[in-house]
PDB file of C-alpha atoms in Angstrom:
ATOM      1  CA  TRP A 151       0.000   0.000   0.000  1.00  0.00           C
ATOM      2  CA  LEU A 152       2.799   2.423   0.905  1.00  0.00           C
ATOM      3  CA  VAL A 153       4.694   1.634  -2.287  1.00  0.00           C
ATOM      4  CA  LYS A 154       1.540   2.305  -4.318  1.00  0.00           C
ATOM      5  CA  LYS A 155       1.044   5.697  -2.647  1.00  0.00           C
ATOM      6  CA  ILE A 156       4.675   6.653  -3.166  1.00  0.00           C
ATOM      7  CA  GLU A 157       4.533   5.709  -6.840  1.00  0.00           C
ATOM      8  CA  GLU A 158       1.314   7.682  -7.298  1.00  0.00           C
ATOM      9  CA  LYS A 159       3.045  10.730  -5.866  1.00  0.00           C
ATOM     10  CA  ILE A 160       6.056  10.179  -8.128  1.00  0.00           C
ATOM     11  CA  ASP A 161       3.738  10.011 -11.174  1.00  0.00           C
ATOM     12  CA  TYR A 162       2.050  13.235 -10.057  1.00  0.00           C
ATOM     13  CA  LEU A 163       5.380  15.029  -9.667  1.00  0.00           C
ATOM     14  CA  GLU A 164       6.645  13.857 -13.043  1.00  0.00           C
ATOM     15  CA  GLN A 165       3.471  15.142 -14.686  1.00  0.00           C
ATOM     16  CA  ASN A 166       3.105  18.415 -12.772  1.00  0.00           C
ATOM     17  CA  GLY A 167       6.625  19.376 -11.825  1.00  0.00           C
ATOM     18  CA  PRO A 168       8.387  19.754  -8.457  1.00  0.00           C
ATOM     19  CA  ASP A 169       6.880  20.956  -5.200  1.00  0.00           C
ATOM     20  CA  GLU A 170       8.423  21.484  -1.762  1.00  0.00           C
ATOM     21  CA  SER A 171       8.146  17.874  -0.570  1.00  0.00           C
ATOM     22  CA  THR A 172      11.101  15.637   0.303  1.00  0.00           C
ATOM     23  CA  LEU A 173       9.889  13.173  -2.313  1.00  0.00           C
ATOM     24  CA  SER A 174      10.056  15.885  -4.937  1.00  0.00           C
ATOM     25  CA  GLY A 175      13.654  16.552  -3.958  1.00  0.00           C
ATOM     26  CA  MET A 176      14.514  12.918  -4.636  1.00  0.00           C
ATOM     27  CA  VAL A 177      12.600  12.759  -7.923  1.00  0.00           C
ATOM     28  CA  PHE A 178      14.321  15.793  -9.414  1.00  0.00           C
ATOM     29  CA  ALA A 179      17.731  15.506  -7.748  1.00  0.00           C
ATOM     30  CA  THR A 180      20.772  15.110 -10.005  1.00  0.00           C
ATOM     31  CA  ASP A 181      24.481  14.652  -9.419  1.00  0.00           C
ATOM     32  CA  ASP A 182      26.363  17.939  -9.602  1.00  0.00           C
ATOM     33  CA  GLU A 183      29.039  16.590 -11.929  1.00  0.00           C
ATOM     34  CA  GLY A 184      27.273  13.891 -13.900  1.00  0.00           C
ATOM     35  CA  GLU A 185      28.883  10.561 -14.698  1.00  0.00           C
ATOM     36  CA  GLU A 186      32.474  10.002 -13.529  1.00  0.00           C
ATOM     37  CA  GLY A 187      33.009  13.657 -12.754  1.00  0.00           C
ATOM     38  CA  LYS A 188      32.452  14.822 -16.332  1.00  0.00           C
ATOM     39  CA  THR A 189      30.502  18.065 -16.269  1.00  0.00           C
ATOM     40  CA  SER A 190      29.500  17.662 -19.915  1.00  0.00           C
ATOM     41  CA  SER A 191      27.947  14.207 -19.438  1.00  0.00           C
ATOM     42  CA  PRO A 192      24.243  13.715 -18.627  1.00  0.00           C
ATOM     43  CA  LYS A 193      23.555  14.182 -14.934  1.00  0.00           C
ATOM     44  CA  LYS A 194      22.514  10.996 -13.177  1.00  0.00           C
ATOM     45  CA  LYS A 195      19.221  10.799 -11.294  1.00  0.00           C
ATOM     46  CA  LEU A 196      17.853   8.372  -8.749  1.00  0.00           C
ATOM     47  CA  THR A 197      15.949   5.474 -10.257  1.00  0.00           C
ATOM     48  CA  ARG A 198      12.292   4.963  -9.342  1.00  0.00           C
ATOM     49  CA  GLU A 199      13.287   1.937  -7.280  1.00  0.00           C
ATOM     50  CA  GLN A 200      15.844   3.987  -5.337  1.00  0.00           C
ATOM     51  CA  ILE A 201      13.291   6.733  -4.685  1.00  0.00           C
ATOM     52  CA  VAL A 202      10.729   4.248  -3.383  1.00  0.00           C
ATOM     53  CA  GLU A 203      13.287   2.503  -1.146  1.00  0.00           C
ATOM     54  CA  ASN A 204      14.554   5.784   0.314  1.00  0.00           C
ATOM     55  CA  SER A 205      11.002   7.000   0.896  1.00  0.00           C
ATOM     56  CA  LEU A 206      10.131   3.836   2.813  1.00  0.00           C
ATOM     57  CA  LEU A 207      13.290   4.219   4.864  1.00  0.00           C
ATOM     58  CA  LEU A 208      12.440   7.796   5.812  1.00  0.00           C
ATOM     59  CA  MET A 209       8.842   6.979   6.750  1.00  0.00           C
ATOM     60  CA  LEU A 210       9.380   3.746   8.636  1.00  0.00           C
ATOM     61  CA  ALA A 211      12.851   4.035  10.133  1.00  0.00           C
ATOM     62  CA  GLY A 212      13.131   7.786  10.419  1.00  0.00           C
ATOM     63  CA  SER A 213       9.981   8.758  12.298  1.00  0.00           C
ATOM     64  CA  GLU A 214       7.792   5.941  13.586  1.00  0.00           C
ATOM     65  CA  THR A 215      10.576   4.289  15.579  1.00  0.00           C
ATOM     66  CA  SER A 216      11.399   7.358  17.690  1.00  0.00           C
ATOM     67  CA  ALA A 217       7.738   8.291  18.143  1.00  0.00           C
ATOM     68  CA  SER A 218       6.834   4.752  19.223  1.00  0.00           C
ATOM     69  CA  THR A 219       9.743   4.604  21.665  1.00  0.00           C
ATOM     70  CA  LEU A 220       8.693   7.907  23.249  1.00  0.00           C
ATOM     71  CA  THR A 221       5.123   6.649  23.502  1.00  0.00           C
ATOM     72  CA  ASN A 222       6.357   3.539  25.304  1.00  0.00           C
ATOM     73  CA  ALA A 223       8.646   5.608  27.520  1.00  0.00           C
ATOM     74  CA  LEU A 224       5.693   7.633  28.779  1.00  0.00           C
ATOM     75  CA  LEU A 225       3.742   4.430  29.339  1.00  0.00           C
ATOM     76  CA  CYS A 226       6.577   3.005  31.443  1.00  0.00           C
ATOM     77  CA  LEU A 227       7.103   6.234  33.352  1.00  0.00           C
ATOM     78  CA  GLY A 228       3.371   6.501  33.988  1.00  0.00           C
ATOM     79  CA  LEU A 229       3.291   2.971  35.364  1.00  0.00           C
ATOM     80  CA  HIS A 230       6.305   3.760  37.561  1.00  0.00           C
ATOM     81  CA  PRO A 231       5.848   7.315  38.947  1.00  0.00           C
ATOM     82  CA  ASP A 232       8.984   7.035  41.093  1.00  0.00           C
ATOM     83  CA  LYS A 233      11.049   6.790  37.894  1.00  0.00           C
ATOM     84  CA  TRP A 234       9.409   9.917  36.522  1.00  0.00           C
ATOM     85  CA  ASP A 235      10.228  11.748  39.766  1.00  0.00           C
ATOM     86  CA  LYS A 236      13.908  10.869  39.335  1.00  0.00           C
ATOM     87  CA  LEU A 237      13.848  12.139  35.760  1.00  0.00           C
ATOM     88  CA  VAL A 238      12.258  15.419  36.862  1.00  0.00           C
ATOM     89  CA  GLN A 239      14.788  15.890  39.650  1.00  0.00           C
ATOM     90  CA  GLU A 240      17.680  15.372  37.256  1.00  0.00           C
ATOM     91  CA  GLN A 241      16.310  18.085  34.964  1.00  0.00           C
ATOM     92  CA  ARG A 242      15.723  20.412  37.922  1.00  0.00           C
ATOM     93  CA  LEU A 243      19.427  20.099  38.727  1.00  0.00           C
ATOM     94  CA  MET A 244      20.284  20.945  35.122  1.00  0.00           C
ATOM     95  CA  GLN A 245      18.075  24.031  35.261  1.00  0.00           C
ATOM     96  CA  ALA A 246      19.606  25.149  38.547  1.00  0.00           C
ATOM     97  CA  LYS A 247      23.106  24.716  37.132  1.00  0.00           C
ATOM     98  CA  TYR A 248      22.700  26.149  33.634  1.00  0.00           C
ATOM     99  CA  GLY A 249      19.480  28.179  33.631  1.00  0.00           C
ATOM    100  CA  GLU A 250      15.809  27.514  33.015  1.00  0.00           C
ATOM    101  CA  ASP A 251      15.902  27.262  29.228  1.00  0.00           C
ATOM    102  CA  VAL A 252      19.450  26.074  28.515  1.00  0.00           C
ATOM    103  CA  LEU A 253      19.494  22.656  26.849  1.00  0.00           C
ATOM    104  CA  THR A 254      22.507  21.435  24.899  1.00  0.00           C
ATOM    105  CA  ARG A 255      23.457  18.081  23.457  1.00  0.00           C
ATOM    106  CA  GLU A 256      26.631  18.084  25.549  1.00  0.00           C
ATOM    107  CA  THR A 257      24.750  18.401  28.841  1.00  0.00           C
ATOM    108  CA  LEU A 258      22.153  15.849  27.766  1.00  0.00           C
ATOM    109  CA  ASP A 259      24.830  13.312  26.879  1.00  0.00           C
ATOM    110  CA  LYS A 260      27.278  13.905  29.716  1.00  0.00           C
ATOM    111  CA  GLU A 261      25.220  15.096  32.682  1.00  0.00           C
ATOM    112  CA  CYS A 262      21.866  13.323  32.345  1.00  0.00           C
ATOM    113  CA  PRO A 263      22.627   9.637  32.976  1.00  0.00           C
ATOM    114  CA  TYR A 264      19.127   8.856  34.223  1.00  0.00           C
ATOM    115  CA  LEU A 265      17.560  10.377  31.113  1.00  0.00           C
ATOM    116  CA  ASP A 266      19.784   8.175  28.976  1.00  0.00           C
ATOM    117  CA  ALA A 267      18.922   5.158  31.149  1.00  0.00           C
ATOM    118  CA  VAL A 268      15.163   5.717  30.732  1.00  0.00           C
ATOM    119  CA  ILE A 269      15.452   5.727  26.943  1.00  0.00           C
ATOM    120  CA  ARG A 270      17.715   2.687  26.831  1.00  0.00           C
ATOM    121  CA  GLU A 271      15.531   0.734  29.225  1.00  0.00           C
ATOM    122  CA  THR A 272      12.461   1.512  27.125  1.00  0.00           C
ATOM    123  CA  MET A 273      14.230   0.257  24.003  1.00  0.00           C
ATOM    124  CA  ARG A 274      15.446  -2.829  25.860  1.00  0.00           C
ATOM    125  CA  ILE A 275      11.888  -3.872  26.730  1.00  0.00           C
ATOM    126  CA  LYS A 276      10.149  -2.691  23.563  1.00  0.00           C
ATOM    127  CA  PRO A 277      12.579  -2.713  20.625  1.00  0.00           C
ATOM    128  CA  LEU A 278      11.842  -3.703  17.045  1.00  0.00           C
ATOM    129  CA  SER A 279       9.538  -6.700  17.203  1.00  0.00           C
ATOM    130  CA  SER A 280      11.689  -8.586  14.713  1.00  0.00           C
ATOM    131  CA  GLY A 281      14.997  -7.701  13.115  1.00  0.00           C
ATOM    132  CA  ALA A 282      16.292  -7.553   9.576  1.00  0.00           C
ATOM    133  CA  PRO A 283      16.754 -10.162   6.826  1.00  0.00           C
ATOM    134  CA  ARG A 284      20.198 -11.240   5.728  1.00  0.00           C
ATOM    135  CA  THR A 285      21.450 -13.719   3.098  1.00  0.00           C
ATOM    136  CA  LEU A 286      24.136 -16.213   4.120  1.00  0.00           C
ATOM    137  CA  ARG A 287      27.334 -15.986   2.113  1.00  0.00           C
ATOM    138  CA  ALA A 288      28.477 -19.376   3.377  1.00  0.00           C
ATOM    139  CA  THR A 289      26.896 -22.434   4.957  1.00  0.00           C
ATOM    140  CA  LYS A 290      26.674 -22.131   8.750  1.00  0.00           C
ATOM    141  CA  VAL A 291      25.861 -24.508  11.597  1.00  0.00           C
ATOM    142  CA  VAL A 292      23.935 -22.941  14.483  1.00  0.00           C
ATOM    143  CA  ASP A 293      23.052 -25.059  17.532  1.00  0.00           C
ATOM    144  CA  GLY A 294      23.555 -28.212  15.476  1.00  0.00           C
ATOM    145  CA  VAL A 295      21.335 -27.022  12.618  1.00  0.00           C
ATOM    146  CA  GLN A 296      22.900 -26.490   9.197  1.00  0.00           C
ATOM    147  CA  ILE A 297      21.804 -23.386   7.286  1.00  0.00           C
ATOM    148  CA  PRO A 298      22.863 -23.525   3.610  1.00  0.00           C
ATOM    149  CA  LYS A 299      24.634 -20.768   1.765  1.00  0.00           C
ATOM    150  CA  GLY A 300      22.186 -18.405   0.047  1.00  0.00           C
ATOM    151  CA  TRP A 301      19.378 -18.970   2.535  1.00  0.00           C
ATOM    152  CA  GLY A 302      17.696 -16.013   4.159  1.00  0.00           C
ATOM    153  CA  VAL A 303      18.083 -15.544   7.908  1.00  0.00           C
ATOM    154  CA  ASN A 304      16.499 -13.020  10.268  1.00  0.00           C
ATOM    155  CA  TRP A 305      18.104 -11.817  13.471  1.00  0.00           C
ATOM    156  CA  ASN A 306      15.612 -10.925  16.205  1.00  0.00           C
ATOM    157  CA  VAL A 307      16.184  -7.916  18.442  1.00  0.00           C
ATOM    158  CA  LEU A 308      13.463  -8.731  20.969  1.00  0.00           C
ATOM    159  CA  LEU A 309      14.633 -12.297  21.582  1.00  0.00           C
ATOM    160  CA  THR A 310      18.253 -11.145  21.824  1.00  0.00           C
ATOM    161  CA  HIS A 311      17.291  -8.666  24.544  1.00  0.00           C
ATOM    162  CA  GLU A 312      15.174 -11.257  26.318  1.00  0.00           C
ATOM    163  CA  LEU A 313      18.030 -13.763  26.485  1.00  0.00           C
ATOM    164  CA  ASP A 314      20.691 -11.315  27.674  1.00  0.00           C
ATOM    165  CA  PRO A 315      22.340 -13.219  30.572  1.00  0.00           C
ATOM    166  CA  ILE A 316      22.660 -10.059  32.682  1.00  0.00           C
ATOM    167  CA  THR A 317      18.948  -9.222  32.717  1.00  0.00           C
ATOM    168  CA  TYR A 318      17.335 -12.603  32.041  1.00  0.00           C
ATOM    169  CA  LYS A 319      14.641 -13.933  34.376  1.00  0.00           C
ATOM    170  CA  GLU A 320      13.006 -17.282  33.792  1.00  0.00           C
ATOM    171  CA  ASP A 321       9.479 -15.958  34.376  1.00  0.00           C
ATOM    172  CA  GLY A 322       9.931 -13.283  31.680  1.00  0.00           C
ATOM    173  CA  SER A 323       9.175 -10.433  34.095  1.00  0.00           C
ATOM    174  CA  HIS A 324      12.300  -8.579  32.936  1.00  0.00           C
ATOM    175  CA  MET A 325      10.612  -7.919  29.567  1.00  0.00           C
ATOM    176  CA  LYS A 326       7.303  -6.565  30.847  1.00  0.00           C
ATOM    177  CA  VAL A 327       6.542  -2.852  31.168  1.00  0.00           C
ATOM    178  CA  THR A 328       4.765  -3.482  34.467  1.00  0.00           C
ATOM    179  CA  THR A 329       7.511  -5.444  36.207  1.00  0.00           C
ATOM    180  CA  GLY A 330      10.739  -5.114  34.223  1.00  0.00           C
ATOM    181  CA  PHE A 331      11.192  -1.374  33.770  1.00  0.00           C
ATOM    182  CA  ALA A 332      14.293  -0.459  35.795  1.00  0.00           C
ATOM    183  CA  PRO A 333      16.412   2.377  34.346  1.00  0.00           C
ATOM    184  CA  GLU A 334      18.689   2.071  37.374  1.00  0.00           C
ATOM    185  CA  ARG A 335      20.198  -1.102  35.898  1.00  0.00           C
ATOM    186  CA  TRP A 336      22.005   1.084  33.347  1.00  0.00           C
ATOM    187  CA  LEU A 337      23.804   3.085  36.043  1.00  0.00           C
ATOM    188  CA  ASP A 338      25.769   0.124  37.426  1.00  0.00           C
ATOM    189  CA  GLU A 339      28.277  -1.880  35.390  1.00  0.00           C
ATOM    190  CA  THR A 340      27.278  -5.077  37.197  1.00  0.00           C
ATOM    191  CA  THR A 341      23.631  -4.825  36.114  1.00  0.00           C
ATOM    192  CA  ARG A 342      24.055  -2.991  32.814  1.00  0.00           C
ATOM    193  CA  PRO A 343      22.939  -5.095  29.787  1.00  0.00           C
ATOM    194  CA  THR A 344      25.680  -6.605  27.662  1.00  0.00           C
ATOM    195  CA  THR A 345      26.435  -6.057  23.992  1.00  0.00           C
ATOM    196  CA  ASP A 346      23.268  -8.104  23.395  1.00  0.00           C
ATOM    197  CA  PHE A 347      21.514  -4.723  23.631  1.00  0.00           C
ATOM    198  CA  ILE A 348      21.014  -3.986  19.920  1.00  0.00           C
ATOM    199  CA  PRO A 349      17.909  -1.800  19.363  1.00  0.00           C
ATOM    200  CA  MET A 350      19.787   0.125  16.658  1.00  0.00           C
ATOM    201  CA  GLY A 351      21.421  -2.929  15.135  1.00  0.00           C
ATOM    202  CA  ALA A 352      25.137  -3.704  15.211  1.00  0.00           C
ATOM    203  CA  GLY A 353      28.223  -3.803  13.046  1.00  0.00           C
ATOM    204  CA  PRO A 354      28.587  -2.086   9.664  1.00  0.00           C
ATOM    205  CA  ARG A 355      24.798  -1.811   9.311  1.00  0.00           C
ATOM    206  CA  TYR A 356      24.316  -0.027  12.635  1.00  0.00           C
ATOM    207  CA  CYS A 357      21.558   2.588  12.328  1.00  0.00           C
ATOM    208  CA  LEU A 358      22.901   5.697  10.587  1.00  0.00           C
ATOM    209  CA  GLY A 359      20.327   7.848  12.350  1.00  0.00           C
ATOM    210  CA  SER A 360      21.022   6.590  15.877  1.00  0.00           C
ATOM    211  CA  THR A 361      22.713   9.784  17.096  1.00  0.00           C
ATOM    212  CA  LEU A 362      19.845  11.930  15.820  1.00  0.00           C
ATOM    213  CA  ALA A 363      17.250   9.538  17.270  1.00  0.00           C
ATOM    214  CA  TYR A 364      18.851   9.515  20.723  1.00  0.00           C
ATOM    215  CA  THR A 365      19.159  13.310  20.685  1.00  0.00           C
ATOM    216  CA  GLU A 366      15.521  13.797  19.641  1.00  0.00           C
ATOM    217  CA  MET A 367      14.239  11.456  22.344  1.00  0.00           C
ATOM    218  CA  LYS A 368      16.435  12.996  25.024  1.00  0.00           C
ATOM    219  CA  CYS A 369      15.275  16.495  24.085  1.00  0.00           C
ATOM    220  CA  PHE A 370      11.631  15.430  24.172  1.00  0.00           C
ATOM    221  CA  LEU A 371      11.777  13.849  27.617  1.00  0.00           C
ATOM    222  CA  ALA A 372      14.029  16.570  29.044  1.00  0.00           C
ATOM    223  CA  VAL A 373      11.664  19.329  27.913  1.00  0.00           C
ATOM    224  CA  LEU A 374       8.642  17.392  29.158  1.00  0.00           C
ATOM    225  CA  ALA A 375      10.256  16.833  32.565  1.00  0.00           C
ATOM    226  CA  ARG A 376      10.890  20.571  32.811  1.00  0.00           C
ATOM    227  CA  LYS A 377       7.346  21.482  31.825  1.00  0.00           C
ATOM    228  CA  ILE A 378       5.309  19.188  34.062  1.00  0.00           C
ATOM    229  CA  ASP A 379       5.704  18.083  37.671  1.00  0.00           C
ATOM    230  CA  TYR A 380       3.877  14.812  37.242  1.00  0.00           C
ATOM    231  CA  PHE A 381       1.407  12.983  35.064  1.00  0.00           C
ATOM    232  CA  SER A 382      -0.889   9.996  35.330  1.00  0.00           C
ATOM    233  CA  LEU A 383      -2.078   7.500  32.771  1.00  0.00           C
ATOM    234  CA  VAL A 384      -5.699   7.623  31.685  1.00  0.00           C
ATOM    235  CA  GLY A 385      -7.849   4.560  30.943  1.00  0.00           C
ATOM    236  CA  ASP A 386      -6.900   0.886  30.972  1.00  0.00           C
ATOM    237  CA  ASN A 387      -3.194   1.654  30.621  1.00  0.00           C
ATOM    238  CA  SER A 388      -3.208   2.948  34.198  1.00  0.00           C
ATOM    239  CA  LYS A 389      -4.181  -0.535  35.377  1.00  0.00           C
ATOM    240  CA  GLY A 390      -1.434  -2.214  33.405  1.00  0.00           C
ATOM    241  CA  GLU A 391      -4.062  -3.740  31.110  1.00  0.00           C
ATOM    242  CA  ILE A 392      -2.384  -2.927  27.820  1.00  0.00           C
ATOM    243  CA  GLU A 393      -3.524  -4.049  24.399  1.00  0.00           C
ATOM    244  CA  TRP A 394      -0.595  -3.845  22.025  1.00  0.00           C
ATOM    245  CA  LYS A 395      -0.955  -2.697  18.441  1.00  0.00           C
ATOM    246  CA  ARG A 396      -0.446  -5.690  16.175  1.00  0.00           C
ATOM    247  CA  MET A 397       0.857  -3.982  13.046  1.00  0.00           C
ATOM    248  CA  SER A 398       3.682  -1.795  14.275  1.00  0.00           C
ATOM    249  CA  ILE A 399       7.424  -1.718  13.697  1.00  0.00           C
ATOM    250  CA  ILE A 400       7.876  -1.183  17.423  1.00  0.00           C
ATOM    251  CA  PRO A 401       5.057  -2.540  19.628  1.00  0.00           C
ATOM    252  CA  LYS A 402       3.007   0.223  21.248  1.00  0.00           C
ATOM    253  CA  PRO A 403      -0.412   0.484  22.920  1.00  0.00           C
ATOM    254  CA  GLU A 404      -3.315   0.095  20.519  1.00  0.00           C
ATOM    255  CA  ASP A 405      -4.985   3.327  21.608  1.00  0.00           C
ATOM    256  CA  GLY A 406      -1.876   5.347  22.349  1.00  0.00           C
ATOM    257  CA  VAL A 407      -0.994   6.648  25.810  1.00  0.00           C
ATOM    258  CA  PRO A 408      -3.492   9.267  27.052  1.00  0.00           C
ATOM    259  CA  ILE A 409      -2.117  11.111  30.086  1.00  0.00           C
ATOM    260  CA  MET A 410      -3.321  13.681  32.587  1.00  0.00           C
ATOM    261  CA  ALA A 411      -0.435  16.105  33.038  1.00  0.00           C
ATOM    262  CA  VAL A 412       0.073  18.851  35.622  1.00  0.00           C
ATOM    263  CA  SER A 413       2.296  21.705  34.456  1.00  0.00           C
ATOM    264  CA  SER A 414       5.473  22.540  36.318  1.00  0.00           C
ATOM    265  CA  SER A 415       4.745  25.223  38.893  1.00  0.00           C
ATOM    266  CA  SER A 416       4.594  25.534  42.649  1.00  0.00           C
ATOM    267  CA  SER A 417       2.138  28.390  42.400  1.00  0.00           C
ATOM    268  CA  SER A 418      -1.592  28.526  41.813  1.00  0.00           C
ATOM    269  CA  SER A 419      -0.966  29.164  38.123  1.00  0.00           C
ATOM    270  CA  SER A 420      -0.255  25.495  37.458  1.00  0.00           C
ATOM    271  CA  SER A 421      -2.655  23.785  35.094  1.00  0.00           C
ATOM    272  CA  SER A 422      -3.541  20.328  33.828  1.00  0.00           C
ATOM    273  CA  ALA A 423      -4.315  18.867  30.444  1.00  0.00           C
ATOM    274  CA  VAL A 424      -5.197  15.540  28.870  1.00  0.00           C
ATOM    275  CA  VAL A 425      -2.989  14.583  25.932  1.00  0.00           C
ATOM    276  CA  ASP A 426      -2.836  11.411  23.841  1.00  0.00           C
ATOM    277  CA  VAL A 427       0.846  11.001  23.127  1.00  0.00           C
ATOM    278  CA  GLU A 428       0.479   8.571  20.252  1.00  0.00           C
ATOM    279  CA  SER A 429      -2.460   9.832  18.303  1.00  0.00           C
ATOM    280  CA  GLU A 430      -0.797  13.265  18.344  1.00  0.00           C
ATOM    281  CA  ASN A 431       2.746  14.049  17.275  1.00  0.00           C
ATOM    282  CA  PRO A 432       4.784  13.696  20.521  1.00  0.00           C
ATOM    283  CA  ILE A 433       6.557  17.021  19.978  1.00  0.00           C
ATOM    284  CA  ALA A 434       3.232  18.786  19.430  1.00  0.00           C
ATOM    285  CA  ALA A 435       1.986  17.183  22.634  1.00  0.00           C
ATOM    286  CA  VAL A 436       4.805  18.827  24.587  1.00  0.00           C
ATOM    287  CA  ARG A 437       4.094  22.189  22.994  1.00  0.00           C
ATOM    288  CA  ALA A 438       0.439  21.792  23.994  1.00  0.00           C
ATOM    289  CA  LEU A 439       1.513  21.714  27.602  1.00  0.00           C
TER     290      LEU A 439
END
């Protein structure tokens, strides 16, 4: 369905000319120097297949993953208010040290360990539900089973996280948002997950957008923690009765995560609002507060 919509848009652009969309930029983009650096040669353009593949990458990997992770982070923090309190206190210290509105990547990365731990713990429990396909270049034997050269294999992020020897519990409670969410584990080398933590992949195909994704999510939660003192979950989510969306790159609640938030203020001017942080854009939800 997505491919069909992308191709329809490509057809429209080719018939009507460029507009200001990202897709238009890909359709009409050309190399500055043409083939092999020869300025007189025809300038190369992206093929339709390349445009479709890049569009899918931007839509699926570039936006939904971060938004879904933030949605799940608020779910976990709402189910564990003590964790939210720690996040708020960390941001209060940052404000006291640097000023109310100062927020830099350096301070987020180096002086907000609990913020980083919250994001990592969310991705540990609710990463990609599967992994990515690969084709074997040589025959391999795994646990006594031979997999022939040329066969497709799929590595699974969720199962890899589940079986991490540092965090593993036989009853599976370490992978549940109600019982397993413990950002503190990331602050101690003895409890910190091993290299089996791979929400962004690993090796030469490690996610190119990981730095941007981490920065976006840190900014979102840091700003939210500065804007509201506390929040509570609304509806069945508050009871831990969560119905997970079936068709989603990263599992998330079927009906989003509605919250009742109280703005940050010790005076009578504080206010509250109900926001659904999945049905709305998460950044817009913060601005609404």
